[in-house]
XYZ file of N, CA and C in Angstrom:
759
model
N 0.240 27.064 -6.930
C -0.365 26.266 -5.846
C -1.025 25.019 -6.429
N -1.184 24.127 -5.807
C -1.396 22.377 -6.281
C -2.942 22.734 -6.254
N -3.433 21.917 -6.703
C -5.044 21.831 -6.464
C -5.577 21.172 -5.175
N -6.500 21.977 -4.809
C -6.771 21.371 -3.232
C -7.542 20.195 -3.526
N -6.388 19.254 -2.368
C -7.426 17.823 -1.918
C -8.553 18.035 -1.309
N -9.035 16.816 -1.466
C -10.284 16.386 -1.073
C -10.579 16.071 -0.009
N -10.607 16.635 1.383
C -10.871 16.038 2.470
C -11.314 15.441 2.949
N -12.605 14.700 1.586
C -13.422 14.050 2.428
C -13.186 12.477 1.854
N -12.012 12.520 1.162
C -11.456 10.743 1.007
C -9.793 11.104 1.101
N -9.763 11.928 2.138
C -7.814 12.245 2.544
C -7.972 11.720 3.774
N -6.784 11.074 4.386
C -6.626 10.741 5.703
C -5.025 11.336 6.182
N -4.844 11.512 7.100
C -3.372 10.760 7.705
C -3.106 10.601 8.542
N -2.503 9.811 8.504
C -1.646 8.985 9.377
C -1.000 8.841 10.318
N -0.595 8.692 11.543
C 0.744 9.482 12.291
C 1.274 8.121 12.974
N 2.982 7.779 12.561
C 3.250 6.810 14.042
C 3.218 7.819 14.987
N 3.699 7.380 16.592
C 3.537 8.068 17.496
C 4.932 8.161 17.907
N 5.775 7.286 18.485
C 7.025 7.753 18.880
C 7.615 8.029 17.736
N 8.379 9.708 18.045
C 9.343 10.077 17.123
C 8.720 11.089 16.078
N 7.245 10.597 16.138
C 6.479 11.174 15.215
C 5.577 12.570 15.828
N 4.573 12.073 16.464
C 3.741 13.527 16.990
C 4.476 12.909 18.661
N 5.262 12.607 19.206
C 5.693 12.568 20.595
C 7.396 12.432 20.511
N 8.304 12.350 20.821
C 9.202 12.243 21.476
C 9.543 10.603 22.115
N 10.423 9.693 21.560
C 10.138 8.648 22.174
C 9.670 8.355 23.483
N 8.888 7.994 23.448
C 8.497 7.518 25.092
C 7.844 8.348 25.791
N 7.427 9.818 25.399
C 7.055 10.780 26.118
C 5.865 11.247 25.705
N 5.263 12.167 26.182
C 4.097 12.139 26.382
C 4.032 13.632 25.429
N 2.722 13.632 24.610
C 2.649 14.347 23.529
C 2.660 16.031 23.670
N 3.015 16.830 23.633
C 3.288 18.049 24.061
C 1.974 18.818 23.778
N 1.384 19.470 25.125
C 0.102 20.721 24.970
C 0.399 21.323 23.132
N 1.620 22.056 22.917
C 1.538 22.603 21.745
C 1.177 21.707 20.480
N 1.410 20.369 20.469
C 1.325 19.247 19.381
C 0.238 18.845 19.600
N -0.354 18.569 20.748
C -1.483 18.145 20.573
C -2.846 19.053 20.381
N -2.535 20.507 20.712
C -3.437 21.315 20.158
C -3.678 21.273 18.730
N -2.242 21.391 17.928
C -2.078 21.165 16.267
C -2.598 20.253 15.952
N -3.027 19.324 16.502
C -3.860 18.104 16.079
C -5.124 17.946 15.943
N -5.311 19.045 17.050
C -6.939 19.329 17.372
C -7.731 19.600 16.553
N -6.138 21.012 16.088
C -7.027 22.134 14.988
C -7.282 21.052 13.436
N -5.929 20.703 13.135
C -6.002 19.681 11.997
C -6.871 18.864 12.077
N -7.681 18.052 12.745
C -8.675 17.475 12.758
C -10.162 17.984 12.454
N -9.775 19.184 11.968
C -11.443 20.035 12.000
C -11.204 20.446 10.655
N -10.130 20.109 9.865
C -9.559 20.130 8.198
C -9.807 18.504 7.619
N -9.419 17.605 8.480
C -9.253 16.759 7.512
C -9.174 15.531 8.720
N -9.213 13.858 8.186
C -9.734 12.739 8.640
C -7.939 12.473 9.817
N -7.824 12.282 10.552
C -6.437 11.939 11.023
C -6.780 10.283 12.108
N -5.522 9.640 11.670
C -6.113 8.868 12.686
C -4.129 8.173 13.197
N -3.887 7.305 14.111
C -2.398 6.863 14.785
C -2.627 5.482 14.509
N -1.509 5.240 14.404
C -1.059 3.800 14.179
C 0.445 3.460 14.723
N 0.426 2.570 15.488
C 1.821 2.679 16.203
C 2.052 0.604 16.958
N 2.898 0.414 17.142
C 3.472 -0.867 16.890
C 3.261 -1.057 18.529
N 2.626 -0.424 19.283
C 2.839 -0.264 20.656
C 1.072 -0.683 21.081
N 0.983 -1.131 22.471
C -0.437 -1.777 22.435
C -1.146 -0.378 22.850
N -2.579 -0.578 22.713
C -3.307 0.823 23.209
C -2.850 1.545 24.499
N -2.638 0.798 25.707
C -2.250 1.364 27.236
C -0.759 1.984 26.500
N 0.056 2.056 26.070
C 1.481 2.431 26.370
C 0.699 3.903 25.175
N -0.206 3.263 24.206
C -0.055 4.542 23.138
C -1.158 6.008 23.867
N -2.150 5.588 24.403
C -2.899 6.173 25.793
C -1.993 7.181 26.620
N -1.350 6.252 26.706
C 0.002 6.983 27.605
C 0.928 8.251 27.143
N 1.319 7.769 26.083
C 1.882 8.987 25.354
C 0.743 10.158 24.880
N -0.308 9.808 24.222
C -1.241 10.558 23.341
C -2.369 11.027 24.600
N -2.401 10.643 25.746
C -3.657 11.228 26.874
C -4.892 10.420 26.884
N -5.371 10.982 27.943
C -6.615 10.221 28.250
C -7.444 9.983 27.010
N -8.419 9.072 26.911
C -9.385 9.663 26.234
C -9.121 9.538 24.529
N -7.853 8.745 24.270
C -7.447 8.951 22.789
C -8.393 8.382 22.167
N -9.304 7.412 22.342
C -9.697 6.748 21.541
C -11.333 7.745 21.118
N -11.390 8.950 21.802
C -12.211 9.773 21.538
C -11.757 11.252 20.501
N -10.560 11.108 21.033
C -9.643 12.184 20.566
C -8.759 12.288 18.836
N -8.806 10.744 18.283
C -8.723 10.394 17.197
C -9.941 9.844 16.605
N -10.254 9.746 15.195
C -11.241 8.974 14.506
C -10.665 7.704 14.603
N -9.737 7.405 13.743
C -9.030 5.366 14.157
C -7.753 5.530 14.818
N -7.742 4.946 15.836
C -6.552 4.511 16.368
C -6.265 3.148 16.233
N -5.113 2.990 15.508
C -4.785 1.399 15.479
C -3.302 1.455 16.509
N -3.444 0.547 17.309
C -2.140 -0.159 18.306
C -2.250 -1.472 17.478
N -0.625 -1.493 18.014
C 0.272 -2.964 17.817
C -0.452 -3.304 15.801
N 0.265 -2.045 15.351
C 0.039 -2.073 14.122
C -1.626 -2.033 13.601
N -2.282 -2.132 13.777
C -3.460 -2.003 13.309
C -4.132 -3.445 13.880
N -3.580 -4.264 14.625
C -4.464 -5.896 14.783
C -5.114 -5.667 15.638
N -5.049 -4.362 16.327
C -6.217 -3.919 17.135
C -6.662 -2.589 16.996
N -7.631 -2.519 16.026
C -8.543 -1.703 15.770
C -9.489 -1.145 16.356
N -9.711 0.445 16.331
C -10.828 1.405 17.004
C -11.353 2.094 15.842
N -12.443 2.835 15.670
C -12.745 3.800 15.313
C -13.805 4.476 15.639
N -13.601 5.408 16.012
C -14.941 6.426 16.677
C -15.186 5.769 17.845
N -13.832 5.569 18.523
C -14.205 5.028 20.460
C -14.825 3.450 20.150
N -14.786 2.857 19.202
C -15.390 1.529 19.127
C -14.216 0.559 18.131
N -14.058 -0.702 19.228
C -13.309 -1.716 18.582
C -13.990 -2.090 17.209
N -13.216 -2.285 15.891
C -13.860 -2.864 14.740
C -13.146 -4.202 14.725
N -11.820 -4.274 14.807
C -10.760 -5.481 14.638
C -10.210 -5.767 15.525
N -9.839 -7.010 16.043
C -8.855 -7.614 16.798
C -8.592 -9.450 15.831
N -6.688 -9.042 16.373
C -6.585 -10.759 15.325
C -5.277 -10.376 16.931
N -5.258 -12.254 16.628
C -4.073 -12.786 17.843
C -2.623 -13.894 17.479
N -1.790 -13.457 17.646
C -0.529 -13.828 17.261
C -0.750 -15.273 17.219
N -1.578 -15.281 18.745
C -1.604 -16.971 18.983
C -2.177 -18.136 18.560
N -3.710 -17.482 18.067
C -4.482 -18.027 17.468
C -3.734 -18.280 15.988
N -2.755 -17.070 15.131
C -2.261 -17.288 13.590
C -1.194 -18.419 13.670
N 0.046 -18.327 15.345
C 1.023 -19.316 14.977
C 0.964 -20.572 16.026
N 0.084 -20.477 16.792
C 0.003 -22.127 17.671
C 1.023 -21.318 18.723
N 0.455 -22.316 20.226
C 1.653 -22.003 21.257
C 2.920 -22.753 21.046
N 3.080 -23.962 20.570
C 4.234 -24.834 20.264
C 5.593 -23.935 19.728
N 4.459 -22.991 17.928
C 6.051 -22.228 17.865
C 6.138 -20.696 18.279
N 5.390 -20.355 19.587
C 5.815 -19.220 20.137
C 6.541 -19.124 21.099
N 6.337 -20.981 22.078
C 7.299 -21.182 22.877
C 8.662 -21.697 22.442
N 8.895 -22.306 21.234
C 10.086 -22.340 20.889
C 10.925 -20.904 20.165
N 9.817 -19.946 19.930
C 10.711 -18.948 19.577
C 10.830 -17.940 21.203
N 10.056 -17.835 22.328
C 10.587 -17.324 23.019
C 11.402 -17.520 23.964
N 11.703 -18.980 24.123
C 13.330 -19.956 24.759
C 14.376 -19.875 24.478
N 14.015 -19.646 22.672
C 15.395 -19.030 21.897
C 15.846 -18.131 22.451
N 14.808 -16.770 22.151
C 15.010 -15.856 22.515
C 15.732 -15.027 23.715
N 14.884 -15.724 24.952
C 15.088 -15.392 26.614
C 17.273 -16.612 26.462
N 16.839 -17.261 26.186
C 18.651 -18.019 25.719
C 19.575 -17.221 25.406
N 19.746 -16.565 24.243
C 20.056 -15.638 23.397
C 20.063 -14.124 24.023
N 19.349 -13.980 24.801
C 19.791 -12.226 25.486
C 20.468 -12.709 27.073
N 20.285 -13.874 27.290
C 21.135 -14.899 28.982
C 22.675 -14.505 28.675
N 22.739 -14.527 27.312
C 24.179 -15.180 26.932
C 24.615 -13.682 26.244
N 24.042 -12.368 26.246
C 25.054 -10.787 26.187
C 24.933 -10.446 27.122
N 26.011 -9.512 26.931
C 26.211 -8.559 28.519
C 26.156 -6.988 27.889
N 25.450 -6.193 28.638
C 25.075 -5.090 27.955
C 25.393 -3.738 29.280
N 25.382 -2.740 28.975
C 25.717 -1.948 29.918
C 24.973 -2.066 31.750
N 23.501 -2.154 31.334
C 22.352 -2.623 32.061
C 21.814 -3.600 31.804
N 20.856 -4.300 32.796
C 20.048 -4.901 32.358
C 19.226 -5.141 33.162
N 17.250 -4.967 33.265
C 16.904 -5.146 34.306
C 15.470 -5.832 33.343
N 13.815 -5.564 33.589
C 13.150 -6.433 33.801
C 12.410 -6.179 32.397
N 11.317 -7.280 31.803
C 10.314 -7.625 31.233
C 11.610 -7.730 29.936
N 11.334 -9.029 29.048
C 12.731 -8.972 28.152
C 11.864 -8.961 26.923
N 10.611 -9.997 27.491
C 9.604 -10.311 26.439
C 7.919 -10.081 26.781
N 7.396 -9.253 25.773
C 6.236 -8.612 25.819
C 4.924 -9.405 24.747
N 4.316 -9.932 25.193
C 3.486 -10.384 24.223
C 2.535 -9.923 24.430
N 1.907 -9.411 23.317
C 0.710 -8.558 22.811
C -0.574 -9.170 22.150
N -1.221 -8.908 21.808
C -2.322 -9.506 20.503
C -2.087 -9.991 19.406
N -1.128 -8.686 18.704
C -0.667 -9.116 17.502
C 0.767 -9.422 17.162
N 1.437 -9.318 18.254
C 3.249 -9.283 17.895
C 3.364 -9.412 19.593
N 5.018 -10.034 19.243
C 5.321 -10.092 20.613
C 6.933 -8.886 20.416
N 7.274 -8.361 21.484
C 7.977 -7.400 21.608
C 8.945 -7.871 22.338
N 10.485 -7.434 21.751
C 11.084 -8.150 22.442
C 12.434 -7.183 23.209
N 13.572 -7.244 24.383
C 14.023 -5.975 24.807
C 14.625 -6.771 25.376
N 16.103 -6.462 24.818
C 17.541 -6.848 24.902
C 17.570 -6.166 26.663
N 17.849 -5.200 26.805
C 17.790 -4.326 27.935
C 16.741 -4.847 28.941
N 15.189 -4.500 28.610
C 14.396 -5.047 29.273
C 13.626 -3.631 29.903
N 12.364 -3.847 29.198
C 11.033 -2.756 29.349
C 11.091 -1.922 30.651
N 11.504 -2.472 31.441
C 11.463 -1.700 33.309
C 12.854 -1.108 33.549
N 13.234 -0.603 31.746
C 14.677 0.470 32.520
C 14.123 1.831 32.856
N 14.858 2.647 33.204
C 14.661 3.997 33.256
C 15.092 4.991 32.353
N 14.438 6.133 32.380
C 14.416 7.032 30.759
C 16.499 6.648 30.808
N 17.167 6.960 31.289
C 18.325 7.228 31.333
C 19.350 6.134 31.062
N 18.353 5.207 31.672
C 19.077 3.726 31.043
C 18.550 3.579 29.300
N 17.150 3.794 29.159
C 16.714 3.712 28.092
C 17.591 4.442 26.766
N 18.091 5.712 27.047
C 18.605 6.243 26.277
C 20.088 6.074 25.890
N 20.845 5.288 27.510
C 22.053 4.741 27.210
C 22.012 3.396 26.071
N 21.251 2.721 26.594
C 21.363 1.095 25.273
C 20.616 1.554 24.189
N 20.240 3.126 23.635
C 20.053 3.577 22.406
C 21.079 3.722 22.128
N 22.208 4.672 22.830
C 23.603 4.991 22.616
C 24.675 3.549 21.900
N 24.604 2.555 22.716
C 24.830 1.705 23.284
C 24.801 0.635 21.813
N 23.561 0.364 21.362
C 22.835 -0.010 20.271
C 23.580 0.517 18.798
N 23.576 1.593 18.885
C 23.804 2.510 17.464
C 25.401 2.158 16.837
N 25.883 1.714 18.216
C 26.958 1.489 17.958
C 27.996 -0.175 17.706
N 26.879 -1.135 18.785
C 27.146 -2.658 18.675
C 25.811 -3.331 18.001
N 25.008 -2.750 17.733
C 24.440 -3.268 17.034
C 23.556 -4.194 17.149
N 23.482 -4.091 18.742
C 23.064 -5.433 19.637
C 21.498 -5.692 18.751
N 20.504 -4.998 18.299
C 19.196 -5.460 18.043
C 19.306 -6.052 16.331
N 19.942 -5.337 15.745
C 20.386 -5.927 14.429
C 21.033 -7.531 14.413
N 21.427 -7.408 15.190
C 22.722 -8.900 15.117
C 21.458 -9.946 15.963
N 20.623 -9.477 17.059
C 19.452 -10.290 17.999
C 18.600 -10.483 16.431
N 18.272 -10.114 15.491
C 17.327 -10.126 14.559
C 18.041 -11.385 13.600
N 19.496 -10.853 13.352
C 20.074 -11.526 12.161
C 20.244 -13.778 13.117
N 20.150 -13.452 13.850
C 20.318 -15.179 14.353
C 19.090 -15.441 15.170
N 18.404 -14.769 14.758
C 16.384 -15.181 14.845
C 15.813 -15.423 13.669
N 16.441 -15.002 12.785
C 16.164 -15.047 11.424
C 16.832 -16.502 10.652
N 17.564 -16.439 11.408
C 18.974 -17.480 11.071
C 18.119 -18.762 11.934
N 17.256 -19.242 12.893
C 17.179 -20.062 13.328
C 15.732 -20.557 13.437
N 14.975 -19.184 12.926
C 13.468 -19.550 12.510
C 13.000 -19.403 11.139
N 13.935 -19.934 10.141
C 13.342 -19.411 9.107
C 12.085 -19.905 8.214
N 11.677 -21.124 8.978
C 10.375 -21.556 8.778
C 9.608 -20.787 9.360
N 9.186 -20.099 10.392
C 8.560 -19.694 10.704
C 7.480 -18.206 10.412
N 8.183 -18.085 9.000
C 7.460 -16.683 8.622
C 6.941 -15.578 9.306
N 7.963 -15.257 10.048
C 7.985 -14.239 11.177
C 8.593 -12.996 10.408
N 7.988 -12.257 10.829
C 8.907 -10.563 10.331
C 9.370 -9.833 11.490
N 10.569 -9.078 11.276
C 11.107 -8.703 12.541
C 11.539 -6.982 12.244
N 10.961 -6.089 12.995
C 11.127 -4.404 12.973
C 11.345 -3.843 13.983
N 12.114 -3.265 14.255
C 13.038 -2.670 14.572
C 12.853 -1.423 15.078
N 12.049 -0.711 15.921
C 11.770 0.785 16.232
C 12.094 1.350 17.806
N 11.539 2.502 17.866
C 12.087 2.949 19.522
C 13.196 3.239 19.516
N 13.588 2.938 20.462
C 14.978 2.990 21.544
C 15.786 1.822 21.641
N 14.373 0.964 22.574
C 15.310 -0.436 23.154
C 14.743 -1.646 22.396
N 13.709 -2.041 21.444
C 13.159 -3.218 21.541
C 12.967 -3.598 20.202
N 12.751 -4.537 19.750
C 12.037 -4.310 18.179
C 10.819 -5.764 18.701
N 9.563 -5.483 17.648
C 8.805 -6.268 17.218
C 9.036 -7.586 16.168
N 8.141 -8.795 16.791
C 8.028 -9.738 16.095
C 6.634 -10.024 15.797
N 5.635 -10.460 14.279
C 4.981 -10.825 13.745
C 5.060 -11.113 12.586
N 3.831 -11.807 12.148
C 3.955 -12.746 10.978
C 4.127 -11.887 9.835
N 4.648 -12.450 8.594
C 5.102 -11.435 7.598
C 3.699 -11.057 6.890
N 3.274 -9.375 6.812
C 1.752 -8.727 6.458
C 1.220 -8.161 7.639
N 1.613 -8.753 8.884
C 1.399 -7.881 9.693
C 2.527 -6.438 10.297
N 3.072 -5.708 8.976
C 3.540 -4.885 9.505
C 2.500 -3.602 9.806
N 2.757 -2.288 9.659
C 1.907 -0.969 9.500
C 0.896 -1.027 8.192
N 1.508 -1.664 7.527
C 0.493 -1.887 6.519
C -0.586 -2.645 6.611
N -0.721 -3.507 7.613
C -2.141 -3.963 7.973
C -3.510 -2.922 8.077
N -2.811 -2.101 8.904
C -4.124 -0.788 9.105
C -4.333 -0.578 7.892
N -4.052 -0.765 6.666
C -4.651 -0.118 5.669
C -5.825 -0.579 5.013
N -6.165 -1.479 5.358
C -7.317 -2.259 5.315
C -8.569 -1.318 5.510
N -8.467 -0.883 7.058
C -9.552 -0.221 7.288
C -9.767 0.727 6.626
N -8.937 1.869 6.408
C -9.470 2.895 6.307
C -9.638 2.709 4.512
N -9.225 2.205 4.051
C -9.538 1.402 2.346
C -11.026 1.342 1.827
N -11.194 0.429 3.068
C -12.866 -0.126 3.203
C -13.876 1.033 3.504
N -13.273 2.021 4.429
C -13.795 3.559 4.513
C -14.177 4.283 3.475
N -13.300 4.083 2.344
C -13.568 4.823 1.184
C -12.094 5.884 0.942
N -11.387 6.092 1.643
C -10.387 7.042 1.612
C -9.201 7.013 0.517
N -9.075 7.584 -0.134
C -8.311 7.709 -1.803
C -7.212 8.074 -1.524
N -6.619 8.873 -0.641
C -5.649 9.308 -0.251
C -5.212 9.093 1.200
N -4.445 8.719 0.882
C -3.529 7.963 2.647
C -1.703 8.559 2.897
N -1.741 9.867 3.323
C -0.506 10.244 3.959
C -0.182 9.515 5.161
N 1.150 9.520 4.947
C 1.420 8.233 6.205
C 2.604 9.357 7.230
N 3.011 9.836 8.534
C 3.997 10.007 8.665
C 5.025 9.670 9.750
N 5.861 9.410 9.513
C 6.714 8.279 10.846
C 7.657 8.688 10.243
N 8.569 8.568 11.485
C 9.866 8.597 11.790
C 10.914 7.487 11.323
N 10.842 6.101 11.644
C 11.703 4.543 11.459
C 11.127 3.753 9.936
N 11.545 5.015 9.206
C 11.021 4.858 7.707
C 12.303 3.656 6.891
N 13.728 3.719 7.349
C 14.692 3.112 6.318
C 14.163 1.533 6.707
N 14.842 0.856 5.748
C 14.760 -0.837 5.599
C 14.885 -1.254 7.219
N 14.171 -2.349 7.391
C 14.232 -2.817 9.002
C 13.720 -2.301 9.664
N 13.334 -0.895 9.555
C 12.713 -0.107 10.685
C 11.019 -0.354 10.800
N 10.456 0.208 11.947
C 9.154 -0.246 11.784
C 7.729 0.338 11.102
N 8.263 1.520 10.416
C 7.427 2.362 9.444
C 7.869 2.172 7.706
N 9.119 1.418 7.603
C 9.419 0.945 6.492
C 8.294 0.814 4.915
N 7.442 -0.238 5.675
C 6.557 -0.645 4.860
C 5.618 -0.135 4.408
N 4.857 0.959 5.599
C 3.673 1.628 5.178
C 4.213 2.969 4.448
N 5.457 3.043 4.896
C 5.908 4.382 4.476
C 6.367 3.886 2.812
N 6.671 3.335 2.175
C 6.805 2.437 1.075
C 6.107 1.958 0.020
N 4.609 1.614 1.039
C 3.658 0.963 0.605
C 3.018 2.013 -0.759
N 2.576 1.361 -2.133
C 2.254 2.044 -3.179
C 1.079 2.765 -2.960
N -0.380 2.817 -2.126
C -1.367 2.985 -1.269
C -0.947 4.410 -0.956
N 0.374 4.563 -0.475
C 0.393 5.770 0.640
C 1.304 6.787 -0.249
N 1.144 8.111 0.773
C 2.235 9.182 0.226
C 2.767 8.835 1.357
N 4.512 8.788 1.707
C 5.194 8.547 2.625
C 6.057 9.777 2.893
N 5.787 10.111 4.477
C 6.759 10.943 4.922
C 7.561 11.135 6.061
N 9.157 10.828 5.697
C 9.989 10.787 7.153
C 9.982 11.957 7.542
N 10.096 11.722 9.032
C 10.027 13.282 9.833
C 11.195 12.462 10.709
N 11.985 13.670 11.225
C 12.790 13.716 11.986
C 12.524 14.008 13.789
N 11.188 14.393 13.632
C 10.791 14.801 15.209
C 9.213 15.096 15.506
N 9.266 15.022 16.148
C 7.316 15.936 16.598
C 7.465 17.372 15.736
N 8.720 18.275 16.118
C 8.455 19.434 15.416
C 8.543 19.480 13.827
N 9.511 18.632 13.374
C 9.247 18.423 12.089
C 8.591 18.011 11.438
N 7.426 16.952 12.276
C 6.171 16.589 11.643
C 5.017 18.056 11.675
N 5.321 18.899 12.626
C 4.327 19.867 12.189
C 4.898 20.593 11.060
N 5.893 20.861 10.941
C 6.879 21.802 9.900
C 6.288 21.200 8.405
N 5.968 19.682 8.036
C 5.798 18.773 6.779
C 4.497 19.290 6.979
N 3.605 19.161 8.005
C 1.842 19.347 7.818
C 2.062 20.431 7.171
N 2.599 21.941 8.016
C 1.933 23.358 7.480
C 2.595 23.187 6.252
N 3.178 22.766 5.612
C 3.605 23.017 4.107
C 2.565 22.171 3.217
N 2.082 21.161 3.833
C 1.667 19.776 2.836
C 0.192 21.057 2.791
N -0.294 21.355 3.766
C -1.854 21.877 3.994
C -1.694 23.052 3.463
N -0.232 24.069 3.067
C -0.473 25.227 2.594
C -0.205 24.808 0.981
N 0.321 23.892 0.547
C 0.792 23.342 -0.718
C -0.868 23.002 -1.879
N -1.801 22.509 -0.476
C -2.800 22.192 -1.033
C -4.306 23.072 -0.550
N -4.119 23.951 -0.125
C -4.699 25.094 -0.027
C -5.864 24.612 1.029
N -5.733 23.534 2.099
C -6.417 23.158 3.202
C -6.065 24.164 4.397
């Protein structure tokens, strides 16, 4: 048996879709009990590329009581212990001049595919990133899961990335890739690895990270990568509990 960590400079981590939820869905009584209990072992806190209302949504009322830090839309908006510490704004880092020339491109550029569906919100702007959806945010679970289908196979968000990349390359934008239907745009440093700031400054020595959209492009890439962290892909909500009870029986927590 490993030598037991230290709980009281261990954290981790969780994205949320894919990770402790099910894309898009709402966190299961059994998972979120496991969270409960794990929280009375050791520091846990979410981080997810999604703004607080959508991550609320999945994780329940009350999250921001229910976790120690919750970071949305990557960490540029910061909580801990039910209290904002951080907020930074896309708009304030890149001027409106080049957010409106990158979202003309953009709204241009999804005018001009034709996709199985297509219905409303294409472009989402947030605090820290703007979000962007070939398909368009107001499909339904069923549409949602078709232009995943749909996706895997034309490639439509890869190829939307590769001639955004191709036409802003001054613009030091980073582009990731997660979910179903949409991927994120922000400046390059603001990926998942931003949150690490905080909990750094906390004192915490150990930082397990675990998400699902761990390969290159995806939107856990970086933190899952990052030299800071232990990184771990999970394949599902249940397989993220399957990695805890081993990691916590490995280390005698």
């Amino acid at each position: 048996m490993a030598a037991p960590i230290d709980t009281s400079t261990t954290i981790l981590l969780f994205d949320v879709d894919g990770t402790l939820t099910a894309p898009r869905k709402k966190i299961t009584p059994d998972m979120e009990a496991f969270i409960v209990e794990l929280q009375k072992k050791v520091t846990v806190g979410v981080v997810g590329g999604s703004d607080l209302t959508k991550i609320s949504e999945q994780l329940g009322g009350g999250v921001l009581s229910k976790y120690k830090y919750v970071f949305s839309e990557n960490g540029l908006v910061a909580h801990k212990d039910g209290s904002l510490i951080h907020k930074q704004s896309i708009q304030n880092k890149m001027g409106e001049e080049k957010i409106q020339l990158f979202i003309n491109f953009a709204l241009k550029y999804m005018s001009e595919i034709s996709l199985p569906v297509k219905r409303g919100t294409f472009i989402e702007f947030r605090s820290g990133l703007i979000n962007v959806c070939p398909v368009g945010r107001s499909c339904s679970q069923e549409e949602r899961d078709q232009f995943y289908e749909y996706d895997k196979v034309h490639k439509v968000r890869e190829k939307f990335v590769a001639a955004l990349q191709q036409q802003f390359p001054q613009l030091g934008f980073h582009y990731s890739i997660g979910g179903q239907i949409s991927f994120d745009v922000f400046p390059i440093g603001w990926d998942k690895t931003y949150c690490l700031q905080h909990v750094k400054k906390d004192g915490f020595k150990t930082i397990h990270f675990f998400g699902d959209k761990t390969n290159p492009g995806e939107n856990d890439h970086e933190i899952y990568m990052d030299s800071s962290t232990i990184g771990h892909s999970v394949l599902s909500p249940s397989d993220t509990k399957c990695q805890l009870e081993e990691l916590l029986h490995l280390n005698g927590v």
